[in-house]
Amino acid sequence: MIATGILMIYISISKTAQLTAATAQALISAEHGILDMSDRSYSILPNVTLDGEWEFYWHQLLEPIDFYASAPPVPAFEQVPEPWTSYKQDNDSFLPNEGYATYRLRILLPDERSSSPPLALYSKSIASAYRIWINGQLQRGNGTVGTDRFSESPKSYPKVIYFESRPGLNEIVIQVSNFSQRNAGIWQSMNLGTAENISWLRILHIAAQSGIVGIFGVMALYYGLVYLNRRKEFSALLYSLLCLSVGVRTVVLGESTALYLLPDLPWEWAVKAEYISVALTALLLILFINREYPEESVSCVSKIGGLVLPIFILLFLLTPARVYTYVLTPFTWGALFPSLIYTLYMYVRSAFKRRKGAVTSMIGFLFFMAFALNDMLFYTVHLPTEDMLSIGLLIFLLTQAYNLSSRFSRALWQKEQLSLQLQRTNQRLERTVDERTRSLRLSNAELQEANQKMAEFELFRVRLLSNISHELSTPITSIKGFAKALRDGIITTEAPKYVNRIYTRSLLLERMIHDLIELTKLETNQVQFQMQDVDLLSFMQELFQKYEADVETQGIHYRLNLPVESNFGDKDSEGWIVQLDPIRIEQVLSNLISNALRFTPQSGTICVRLHLEETPLTETGWTACICVEDTGTGIPPEWQERIFERFEQASQQLGVDHRGSGLGLAICKEIMYYHNGEIGVTSEPGSGSQFCFRLPAWRGRLQEDDIH
């Protein structure tokens, strides 16, 4: 249905574009056999209808050379597009339908010798056979032009003729004969434009028509299969045949897409298919609506339609086009139009009686009837539009598809309800047991799900308490042991030393509790970050200086490595800017420096390094990489990912007694997540470690409000 809607919008736009183009070209009209476009540029010549006065030579089959003889033929000037039956002879009588003639039009194009592009002539329908010369060159025509019905071979399909235009005067000569049908001559507009635009117009028409035919085919197949599966649904069969009939009419009209599948299809049978499909559509429509709303049907009208329309179908089938095309007007207004009026009456009456689906069908049918009236007037040469019945039929059939689908769904629902009621009547006790069993099973399933969730929560709680108790047990045990030794007098001379140890373990315990609370807040999004733009170089220098004394007092060399910036410290120049929460980033750097201090021996080195990396992974295109490097013991490869998880300490695996909370790096990881950054480590045992975190950065200048 979505594809159908898109196709409908596509077709509507194309049709609107054509009407707009036709309106724009209304000011260009041929006069006395000359279409003057010499004052127009080729760049604004997308599509021109060759309407207006053409030279017309009745009962003469002239070639271009005949117009340059010493005694050229004398033309009459007639309006195109019009069937020549609307032209009058010298005695004021109209021309007969059968005959032959020559049309001639001279076109004045811009005198732009260097830019005259290839042009194309788009001929939609010329009845019933024709030959075309353009600038003296014989082009492709349709059928065989003759002077009687025996020498003529009719063929009238849309055709595009490409040719090289001339600057200035161009000439089109068309020989036409008609001994085969009601319409005669050039009765539809011909289009002239650049080869590219005419090709696109042709492709647009073919694509739209093919799409409509495809939709009709799919609907016919679907509802045909519905009928095969449910033989009682006779409406589905009628609807399938209706879609098929409309599809056949569409495929032989307009762009005649049937020729792409059946290139040898005789013209006579294509016209028969057109007329028979229209009569069959009207007959199927009456049968379909009588089947849908039998209470509102009028039996006498149905019987008359069921008698008259098959007679026309037999007439179209058994007689040649030169016979049955002449009954188009009585067929249109005597059989087809009354069928439409009857169908509309049925829908209106059903809508007033509130029949299901009647309002939807009536709205769809009003669209269909409007397009049908357009085609009636178009094919009887009373309205200069185009064949648009397929669009109206598509809208109408889509409403019927909706109604049929609703009815099938409703019937299925009713069947299910009846089956359910019968089951409740015959198996009341069993149903009650089943319902209670089902309710019990549902409750049991919900209880199992709740138990599973409780088990998961309990497992999380146990693991959390296990981690906490495991990490808190060591400092608590130490505190208890030292306190008991002091209380029992076991330790006397070294009491201050053990008091200091108790104090140190208390600080570690306090830090672990604080870190656990901090990490929990970060993981549950309970921490508010105060993000601001800062100058990266100044910020790093300030942070480095805060920890310089603490590091150097432990006998460790402390270094700062910044990128060289000639404008460092100049507030009026551009620098490297990052957006961060200064307090949280200082917390990250403090954790990394503290870790480095614990694992770096005296005379070792801790270096804070900053460098910029160009990367496509950030919106700014740059990242600031801040690293804390040490010359400590290093970290084994298998521990380099685990140390960023809770309570994971590499010191335990390295046999080094450097106690920490085991939460610092996990906190750092969470802080970097909120900064859209990342943190990682590279290390080799015995060669030190390098902890780096990255933040998006860009070149810019701080605003006054951002300078603190």
XYZ file of C-alpha atoms in Angstrom:
708
model
C 0.000 0.000 0.000
C 2.884 2.372 0.681
C 4.335 1.644 -2.772
C 0.886 2.287 -4.276
C 0.628 5.635 -2.532
C 4.072 6.636 -3.748
C 3.153 5.608 -7.288
C -0.059 7.634 -7.121
C 1.824 10.717 -5.966
C 4.375 10.128 -8.709
C 1.685 9.886 -11.389
C -0.156 12.932 -10.069
C 3.013 14.990 -10.152
C 3.779 13.859 -13.692
C 0.270 14.669 -14.841
C 0.395 18.066 -13.135
C 3.739 18.759 -14.782
C 2.275 17.920 -18.172
C -0.712 20.223 -17.651
C 1.569 22.983 -16.407
C 3.799 22.569 -19.442
C 0.762 22.628 -21.712
C -0.438 25.851 -20.096
C 2.981 27.417 -20.484
C 3.035 26.488 -24.189
C -0.451 27.833 -24.832
C 1.089 31.122 -25.974
C 3.016 29.289 -28.732
C 0.668 28.357 -31.557
C 1.195 27.720 -35.240
C -0.317 30.269 -37.600
C -0.823 29.654 -41.322
C 1.369 26.561 -41.182
C 4.307 28.247 -39.402
C 5.331 27.810 -35.751
C 7.661 30.689 -34.945
C 10.088 29.977 -32.086
C 13.007 31.921 -33.519
C 13.024 34.298 -30.559
C 13.405 31.469 -28.046
C 16.627 29.898 -26.859
C 17.226 26.155 -27.052
C 17.839 26.216 -23.316
C 14.153 27.023 -22.706
C 12.816 24.546 -25.261
C 12.062 21.521 -23.087
C 8.683 20.500 -24.543
C 6.450 22.306 -27.050
C 3.073 21.089 -28.306
C 2.793 21.563 -32.064
C -0.766 22.873 -31.877
C -2.274 25.451 -34.175
C -2.882 25.925 -37.878
C -1.166 23.368 -40.129
C -1.164 23.221 -43.894
C -3.683 20.564 -44.926
C -4.003 18.886 -48.335
C -7.076 16.662 -48.643
C -6.866 13.582 -50.878
C -3.227 14.308 -51.656
C -0.229 12.251 -50.540
C 2.561 14.784 -50.974
C 6.269 14.470 -50.301
C 8.610 17.342 -49.342
C 9.878 17.724 -52.903
C 6.336 18.456 -54.125
C 6.220 21.718 -52.157
C 9.187 23.115 -54.070
C 7.837 22.413 -57.557
C 7.127 25.226 -59.989
C 3.419 24.954 -59.201
C 3.201 23.979 -55.504
C -0.136 22.705 -54.195
C -2.489 25.179 -52.578
C -3.008 24.454 -48.889
C -5.938 24.781 -46.582
C -5.124 25.771 -43.021
C -6.712 23.563 -40.386
C -6.478 23.289 -36.629
C -4.368 20.520 -35.083
C -5.077 18.483 -32.991
C -8.521 17.750 -34.395
C -9.901 14.788 -36.366
C -10.316 15.848 -39.962
C -14.011 15.072 -39.717
C -14.273 18.508 -38.055
C -12.788 20.208 -41.164
C -15.170 21.675 -43.730
C -14.928 21.340 -47.507
C -15.553 24.108 -49.982
C -19.271 23.320 -49.985
C -19.350 23.742 -46.181
C -19.850 20.026 -45.613
C -17.580 18.192 -43.214
C -14.897 15.856 -44.511
C -15.718 12.144 -44.451
C -14.068 9.838 -41.960
C -12.374 7.681 -44.564
C -9.738 9.185 -46.796
C -6.151 10.363 -46.922
C -4.360 13.693 -46.634
C -1.040 15.442 -46.095
C -0.164 17.717 -43.169
C 2.700 20.201 -43.280
C 4.191 22.435 -40.592
C 7.194 24.711 -40.838
C 9.025 25.533 -37.620
C 11.317 28.520 -37.161
C 13.970 27.663 -34.562
C 16.645 29.968 -33.089
C 19.479 30.757 -35.491
C 22.137 29.385 -33.121
C 24.361 27.363 -35.398
C 26.832 26.415 -32.701
C 24.287 25.185 -30.152
C 21.389 23.561 -32.005
C 20.858 20.295 -30.066
C 19.290 17.037 -31.296
C 15.510 17.258 -31.095
C 12.752 14.672 -30.818
C 9.165 14.501 -32.044
C 6.726 12.677 -29.761
C 3.708 11.373 -31.697
C 1.013 9.833 -29.475
C -1.787 8.844 -31.843
C -2.351 9.546 -35.550
C -5.210 7.589 -37.110
C -4.748 5.220 -38.683
C -1.459 5.029 -40.639
C 1.137 7.690 -41.375
C 4.576 8.503 -42.761
C 6.725 11.423 -41.570
C 9.411 13.493 -43.275
C 11.506 15.867 -41.183
C 13.690 18.314 -43.097
C 13.274 16.185 -46.211
C 14.381 12.949 -44.526
C 11.878 10.085 -44.345
C 11.517 8.962 -40.724
C 9.757 6.069 -39.096
C 5.991 6.015 -39.347
C 3.229 3.670 -38.297
C 1.537 1.154 -40.559
C 1.242 1.575 -44.329
C -0.414 4.653 -45.802
C -2.904 3.815 -48.555
C -5.574 5.351 -50.743
C -8.201 2.734 -49.861
C -8.847 0.108 -47.203
C -7.084 -2.574 -49.230
C -3.802 -0.690 -49.629
C -3.756 0.627 -46.053
C -2.281 -1.290 -43.121
C -3.404 0.477 -39.915
C -1.149 0.958 -36.923
C -1.328 3.740 -34.370
C 1.052 3.524 -31.445
C 3.025 6.270 -29.647
C 6.412 6.847 -31.218
C 9.438 9.084 -30.602
C 11.404 10.283 -33.642
C 14.874 11.741 -33.072
C 16.428 14.112 -35.608
C 19.114 16.750 -36.021
C 17.556 20.187 -36.042
C 18.557 22.999 -38.333
C 19.106 26.585 -37.299
C 16.218 28.586 -38.650
C 13.613 26.855 -40.846
C 12.636 23.210 -40.187
C 9.888 21.294 -41.965
C 7.569 18.439 -40.927
C 5.483 16.655 -43.583
C 3.052 13.881 -42.562
C 1.047 11.650 -44.887
C -2.021 10.189 -43.142
C -4.674 7.742 -44.280
C -7.674 6.320 -42.452
C -9.957 3.568 -43.696
C -10.020 1.562 -40.447
C -11.650 3.439 -37.552
C -13.762 6.335 -36.360
C -10.970 8.780 -35.492
C -9.036 10.222 -38.424
C -5.914 12.349 -38.756
C -3.853 14.054 -36.070
C -6.366 14.086 -33.213
C -3.859 14.218 -30.328
C -1.159 16.815 -29.713
C 2.367 16.138 -30.912
C 5.296 17.243 -28.754
C 8.594 18.736 -29.877
C 11.544 19.136 -27.539
C 15.146 18.304 -26.923
C 15.957 14.617 -27.299
C 16.807 14.350 -23.620
C 13.553 15.884 -22.362
C 11.309 13.984 -24.767
C 13.045 10.714 -23.825
C 12.491 11.479 -20.161
C 8.817 12.295 -20.807
C 8.395 9.005 -22.677
C 10.113 7.015 -19.911
C 7.946 8.754 -17.304
C 4.764 7.758 -19.149
C 5.897 4.150 -19.600
C 6.986 3.836 -15.955
C 3.697 5.248 -14.664
C 1.633 3.001 -16.915
C 3.724 -0.081 -16.097
C 3.360 0.623 -12.388
C -0.424 0.877 -12.659
C -0.614 -2.312 -14.729
C 1.568 -4.082 -12.164
C -0.750 -3.039 -9.333
C -3.805 -4.271 -11.236
C -2.041 -7.556 -11.980
C -1.072 -8.143 -8.352
C -4.600 -7.393 -7.128
C -6.118 -9.675 -9.792
C -3.785 -12.519 -8.804
C -4.319 -12.052 -5.069
C -8.113 -12.011 -5.141
C -8.160 -14.827 -7.696
C -6.238 -16.941 -5.187
C -8.643 -15.830 -2.452
C -11.525 -17.168 -4.542
C -9.734 -20.460 -5.216
C -9.303 -20.947 -1.477
C -12.823 -19.756 -0.573
C -15.241 -20.617 -3.398
C -18.108 -18.947 -1.549
C -16.416 -15.563 -1.970
C -17.748 -14.917 -5.470
C -17.100 -11.177 -4.983
C -13.380 -11.929 -4.885
C -13.612 -13.591 -8.318
C -15.560 -10.640 -9.766
C -13.050 -8.227 -8.279
C -10.129 -10.246 -9.690
C -11.695 -10.224 -13.178
C -12.407 -6.509 -12.815
C -8.739 -5.795 -12.047
C -7.681 -8.009 -14.947
C -10.042 -6.254 -17.362
C -8.828 -2.819 -16.308
C -5.223 -3.981 -16.589
C -5.791 -5.201 -20.161
C -7.311 -1.856 -21.142
C -4.418 0.032 -19.562
C -1.747 -2.065 -21.256
C -3.098 -1.498 -24.796
C -3.775 2.239 -24.379
C -1.542 5.213 -23.783
C 2.037 4.109 -24.270
C 0.861 0.668 -25.474
C 3.171 -1.218 -23.135
C 1.680 -4.457 -24.499
C 3.977 -4.036 -27.498
C 7.017 -4.590 -25.272
C 5.655 -8.042 -24.380
C 3.929 -8.801 -27.709
C 5.762 -6.845 -30.420
C 3.816 -8.646 -33.185
C 0.393 -7.866 -31.690
C -1.935 -6.859 -34.583
C -3.409 -3.376 -34.339
C -6.931 -4.748 -34.915
C -6.720 -7.028 -31.867
C -5.244 -4.285 -29.697
C -8.257 -2.072 -30.493
C -10.626 -4.990 -29.856
C -8.973 -5.542 -26.466
C -9.470 -1.848 -25.647
C -13.197 -1.803 -26.493
C -14.021 -5.238 -25.079
C -12.225 -4.486 -21.793
C -14.293 -1.310 -21.318
C -17.601 -3.136 -21.891
C -16.472 -6.052 -19.739
C -15.440 -3.661 -16.945
C -18.907 -2.072 -16.954
C -20.577 -5.511 -16.858
C -18.335 -6.768 -14.050
C -18.925 -3.548 -12.129
C -22.706 -4.098 -12.198
C -22.325 -7.743 -11.128
C -19.862 -6.792 -8.397
C -21.996 -4.081 -6.806
C -25.135 -6.246 -6.987
C -23.187 -8.936 -5.165
C -21.918 -6.487 -2.558
C -25.267 -4.794 -1.854
C -28.035 -7.169 -2.985
C -30.721 -5.392 -0.919
C -30.276 -2.158 -2.896
C -30.012 -3.692 -6.380
C -32.619 -2.922 -9.055
C -33.295 -6.153 -10.909
C -34.613 -4.627 -14.136
C -31.538 -2.402 -14.533
C -29.252 -5.338 -13.845
C -31.055 -7.434 -16.437
C -30.884 -4.686 -19.079
C -27.174 -4.160 -18.398
C -26.603 -7.913 -18.438
C -28.221 -8.052 -21.883
C -26.945 -4.881 -23.596
C -23.293 -5.021 -22.560
C -22.706 -8.607 -23.806
C -24.255 -7.563 -27.145
C -21.667 -4.796 -27.447
C -18.914 -7.232 -26.457
C -19.960 -9.597 -29.262
C -20.123 -6.657 -31.674
C -16.582 -5.590 -30.774
C -15.347 -9.164 -31.069
C -16.968 -10.161 -34.364
C -16.755 -6.978 -36.450
C -13.688 -5.035 -37.677
C -12.618 -1.714 -36.177
C -14.038 0.254 -39.125
C -17.470 -0.947 -37.977
C -17.515 -1.066 -34.195
C -15.524 2.131 -33.599
C -18.448 4.051 -35.109
C -20.706 2.899 -32.287
C -18.437 4.420 -29.636
C -20.768 7.354 -29.023
C -23.958 5.276 -28.592
C -22.002 2.748 -26.545
C -20.562 5.479 -24.329
C -23.761 7.379 -23.633
C -26.259 4.551 -24.089
C -24.577 1.746 -22.157
C -21.437 2.836 -20.347
C -22.716 6.088 -18.832
C -25.977 4.507 -17.547
C -23.894 1.743 -15.952
C -21.893 4.367 -14.087
C -25.048 6.193 -12.996
C -26.561 2.940 -11.739
C -23.401 2.082 -9.813
C -23.309 5.552 -8.256
C -26.975 5.225 -7.306
C -26.238 1.903 -5.608
C -23.379 3.344 -3.573
C -25.320 6.455 -2.539
C -28.334 4.378 -1.501
C -26.136 1.945 0.419
C -24.354 4.811 2.145
C -27.672 6.315 3.283
C -28.644 2.920 4.690
C -25.293 2.758 6.489
C -24.077 -0.371 4.745
C -20.558 -1.305 5.750
C -17.948 0.066 3.361
C -20.503 2.002 1.283
C -19.126 5.453 2.110
C -15.570 4.442 1.245
C -16.734 2.847 -2.001
C -18.816 5.883 -2.913
C -15.871 8.241 -2.451
C -13.615 6.008 -4.551
C -16.292 5.679 -7.229
C -16.749 9.454 -7.432
C -13.061 9.718 -8.315
C -13.479 6.946 -10.860
C -16.571 8.559 -12.389
C -14.838 11.924 -12.731
C -11.959 10.325 -14.631
C -14.402 8.196 -16.650
C -16.316 11.300 -17.775
C -12.994 12.845 -18.756
C -12.191 9.834 -20.962
C -15.675 9.775 -22.479
C -15.318 13.394 -23.545
C -11.701 12.840 -24.602
C -12.345 9.858 -26.876
C -15.436 11.483 -28.376
C -13.202 14.513 -29.106
C -15.077 16.908 -26.828
C -12.257 17.568 -24.334
C -8.537 18.113 -25.157
C -7.058 16.205 -22.201
C -5.547 12.722 -21.940
C -6.612 9.179 -21.102
C -6.783 9.162 -17.295
C -9.334 6.430 -16.568
C -6.656 4.082 -15.216
C -5.910 6.481 -12.373
C -9.588 6.731 -11.424
C -9.972 2.975 -11.615
C -6.906 2.501 -9.457
C -8.340 4.763 -6.744
C -11.711 3.024 -6.925
C -10.265 -0.482 -6.908
C -8.076 0.352 -3.932
C -11.193 1.334 -1.968
C -12.798 -1.959 -3.009
C -9.685 -3.850 -1.973
C -9.924 -2.174 1.414
C -13.604 -3.131 1.733
C -12.996 -6.731 0.670
C -10.091 -7.076 3.078
C -12.222 -5.626 5.880
C -15.052 -7.997 5.044
C -12.775 -11.035 5.002
C -11.265 -9.987 8.308
C -14.726 -9.376 9.766
C -15.989 -12.756 8.527
C -12.976 -14.498 9.988
C -13.477 -12.678 13.280
C -17.161 -13.636 13.367
C -16.278 -17.237 12.637
C -13.799 -17.238 15.467
C -16.396 -15.724 17.792
C -19.012 -18.336 16.856
C -16.513 -21.129 17.339
C -15.583 -19.716 20.694
C -19.221 -19.467 21.781
C -19.888 -23.054 20.700
C -16.862 -24.218 22.597
C -18.023 -22.342 25.688
C -21.468 -23.928 25.452
C -20.317 -27.522 24.919
C -17.206 -27.576 27.055
C -17.946 -25.127 29.869
C -16.310 -27.163 32.622
C -13.236 -28.014 30.593
C -12.861 -24.391 29.558
C -13.053 -23.266 33.197
C -10.337 -25.730 34.163
C -8.223 -24.633 31.222
C -8.641 -20.974 32.134
C -7.681 -21.624 35.747
C -4.760 -23.783 34.668
C -3.666 -21.101 32.233
C -3.966 -18.470 34.964
C -1.980 -20.658 37.345
C 0.695 -21.239 34.734
C 0.844 -17.529 34.027
C 1.157 -16.758 37.725
C 3.797 -19.448 38.062
C 5.715 -18.007 35.109
C 5.508 -14.523 36.615
C 6.648 -15.909 39.973
C 9.578 -17.704 38.343
C 10.513 -14.524 36.518
C 10.321 -12.558 39.767
C 12.405 -15.221 41.546
C 14.956 -15.083 38.753
C 15.215 -11.315 39.098
C 15.495 -11.629 42.870
C 18.213 -14.233 42.432
C 20.080 -11.897 40.105
C 19.729 -9.014 42.562
C 20.829 -11.279 45.410
C 23.847 -12.447 43.405
C 24.783 -8.830 42.713
C 24.363 -7.949 46.399
C 26.417 -10.954 47.508
C 29.199 -10.156 45.050
C 29.207 -6.508 46.073
C 29.293 -7.372 49.778
C 31.934 -10.027 49.085
C 34.125 -7.498 47.307
C 33.607 -4.937 50.044
C 34.187 -7.432 52.876
C 37.225 -8.852 51.078
C 38.809 -5.463 50.625
C 37.811 -4.098 54.035
C 38.827 -7.213 55.987
C 42.579 -6.661 55.624
C 42.735 -3.074 56.992
C 40.161 -3.910 59.701
C 42.138 -7.015 60.756
C 45.341 -4.958 60.896
C 43.643 -2.254 62.959
C 42.228 -4.873 65.372
C 45.579 -6.633 65.713
C 47.556 -3.452 66.371
C 44.910 -2.163 68.820
C 44.785 -5.482 70.734
C 48.583 -5.577 70.986
C 48.615 -2.064 72.401
C 45.746 -2.872 74.794
C 47.407 -6.047 76.106
C 50.763 -4.321 76.599
C 52.502 -6.540 74.077
C 53.810 -3.480 72.265
C 55.408 -0.875 74.481
C 58.545 0.587 73.031
C 57.262 0.830 69.434
C 53.767 2.020 70.331
C 53.940 5.239 68.258
C 54.916 3.199 65.196
C 51.881 0.914 65.534
C 49.563 3.799 66.311
C 50.720 5.321 63.039
C 49.945 2.029 61.259
C 46.446 2.010 62.767
C 45.982 5.549 61.519
C 47.272 4.614 58.034
C 44.926 1.613 57.779
C 42.030 3.808 58.921
C 42.811 6.274 56.168
C 42.862 3.429 53.611
C 39.519 2.166 54.902
C 38.055 5.655 54.733
C 39.342 6.095 51.179
C 37.856 2.764 50.063
C 34.445 3.726 51.446
C 34.670 7.159 49.812
C 35.726 5.673 46.448
C 32.936 3.105 46.526
C 30.342 5.828 47.155
C 31.887 7.965 44.402
C 31.875 5.104 41.877
C 28.271 4.206 42.717
C 27.201 7.807 42.124
C 28.997 7.883 38.783
C 27.479 4.592 37.646
C 23.957 5.714 38.606
C 24.312 9.154 36.978
C 23.976 11.044 40.259
C 26.987 13.316 39.702
C 26.517 16.715 38.072
C 29.403 17.670 35.796
C 30.285 21.363 35.455
C 31.555 21.402 31.874
C 33.445 24.455 30.616
C 35.908 25.382 27.890
C 39.493 25.700 29.158
C 42.843 26.467 27.597
C 44.520 23.059 27.617
C 48.150 24.172 27.990
C 47.462 26.540 30.892
C 45.248 23.973 32.604
C 47.900 21.239 32.362
C 50.609 23.531 33.680
C 48.471 24.435 36.716
C 47.686 20.776 37.478
C 51.333 19.776 37.135
C 52.450 22.431 39.613
C 49.897 21.270 42.234
C 51.578 17.847 42.563
C 55.189 18.876 41.945
C 56.149 19.204 45.610
C 54.401 15.954 46.678
C 56.258 13.932 44.069
C 59.718 15.428 44.490
C 59.632 15.073 48.307
C 59.553 11.292 47.753
C 62.815 11.408 45.821
C 61.204 10.915 42.398
C 61.948 13.059 39.373
C 58.862 14.922 38.101
C 58.663 16.174 34.501
C 56.126 18.011 32.331
C 56.292 17.600 28.550
C 54.074 20.033 26.600
C 53.896 20.689 22.830
C 55.812 23.743 21.679
C 53.421 26.710 21.225
C 54.821 30.074 20.190
C 51.719 31.872 21.482
C 51.567 30.124 24.866
C 50.022 32.403 27.439
C 48.810 34.927 24.879
C 45.074 35.390 25.541
C 44.552 37.143 22.197
C 45.871 34.207 20.169
C 44.288 30.886 19.329
C 45.194 27.916 21.481
C 44.062 24.349 22.104
C 40.644 24.279 23.781
C 38.956 21.349 25.514
C 35.572 21.114 27.216
C 35.800 19.448 30.624
C 34.931 19.529 34.303
C 38.205 20.800 35.851
C 37.583 19.138 39.227
C 36.842 15.710 37.714
C 39.783 15.817 35.300
C 42.047 16.792 38.205
C 40.623 13.754 40.025
C 41.648 11.540 37.083
C 45.150 13.010 36.924
C 45.509 12.763 40.712
C 44.592 9.065 40.636
C 47.085 8.362 37.859
C 49.905 10.273 39.632
C 49.090 8.499 42.939
C 49.299 5.118 41.202
C 52.605 6.091 39.618
C 53.992 7.174 43.025
C 53.075 3.831 44.602
C 54.868 1.805 41.934
C 57.875 4.024 41.158
C 61.013 3.565 43.305
C 63.141 6.461 44.536
C 65.277 8.137 41.858
C 62.661 7.021 39.336
C 60.833 9.400 37.014
C 57.197 10.393 36.573
C 56.467 12.376 33.433
C 53.191 14.123 32.578
C 53.070 14.367 28.793
C 50.591 16.187 26.537
C 50.363 15.845 22.768
C 47.698 16.418 20.128
C 46.479 13.741 17.711
C 44.558 14.285 14.487
C 41.690 11.796 14.169
C 38.457 11.439 12.164
C 36.709 9.802 15.134
C 35.751 13.098 16.814
C 33.655 15.981 15.534
C 36.533 18.407 16.108
C 39.044 16.251 14.216
C 41.586 16.406 17.100
C 42.094 14.749 20.466
C 44.245 15.862 23.351
C 46.226 12.888 24.687
C 47.356 13.328 28.339
C 49.718 10.633 29.616
C 51.264 9.870 32.999
C 54.448 7.845 32.459
C 56.528 6.206 35.191
C 59.608 4.031 35.465
C 58.035 1.658 37.970
C 57.502 -2.090 38.032
C 55.136 -2.233 35.058
C 51.946 -4.274 34.544
C 51.610 -7.727 32.925
C 49.616 -7.745 29.631
C 46.833 -9.919 31.043
C 46.147 -7.286 33.734
C 46.138 -4.186 31.539
C 42.389 -4.429 30.828
C 41.308 -5.769 34.230
C 42.796 -2.942 36.323
C 39.989 -0.615 35.168
C 37.384 -2.870 36.799
C 36.242 -2.703 40.414
C 38.613 -3.945 43.130
C 41.235 -5.108 40.630
C 44.812 -4.341 41.761
C 47.869 -5.378 39.820
C 50.002 -4.973 42.958
C 48.553 -8.192 44.372
C 49.740 -10.161 41.345
C 53.134 -8.448 41.310
C 53.799 -9.229 44.977
C 54.179 -5.536 45.772
C 52.709 -4.146 48.971
C 51.143 -0.959 47.646
C 47.678 -0.898 49.100
C 44.890 1.069 47.422
C 41.106 0.960 47.272
C 41.050 -0.837 43.918
C 38.436 1.646 42.718
C 40.508 4.586 41.524
C 40.929 3.482 37.914
C 37.274 2.404 37.704
C 36.326 5.940 38.780
C 38.668 7.376 36.145
C 37.000 5.219 33.484
C 33.529 6.489 34.459
C 34.679 10.135 34.441
C 36.129 9.725 30.945
C 32.839 8.203 29.767
C 30.995 11.386 30.743
C 33.614 13.450 28.869
C 33.206 11.433 25.639
C 36.806 10.408 26.121
C 38.704 7.202 26.723
C 41.454 5.905 29.008
C 43.947 3.094 28.602
C 47.368 1.787 29.568
C 50.445 0.443 27.831
C 53.087 -1.253 29.926
C 55.827 -3.840 30.023
C 56.873 -5.537 33.276
C 60.077 -3.973 34.572
C 59.918 -1.019 32.153
C 57.236 1.167 33.695
C 53.724 2.088 32.622
C 52.028 4.769 30.532
C 48.436 5.678 31.443
C 46.789 7.912 28.807
C 43.377 9.516 28.539
C 42.045 11.372 25.515
C 39.624 14.286 25.182
C 38.203 16.018 22.071
C 40.108 19.274 21.389
C 40.032 22.096 18.888
C 41.881 25.269 17.973
C 40.214 28.416 19.169
C 40.189 31.427 21.410
C 38.504 31.515 24.821
C 35.651 33.972 25.333
C 35.877 36.385 28.209
C 33.193 34.435 30.123
C 35.312 31.250 29.904
C 38.493 32.806 31.331
C 38.737 32.193 35.074
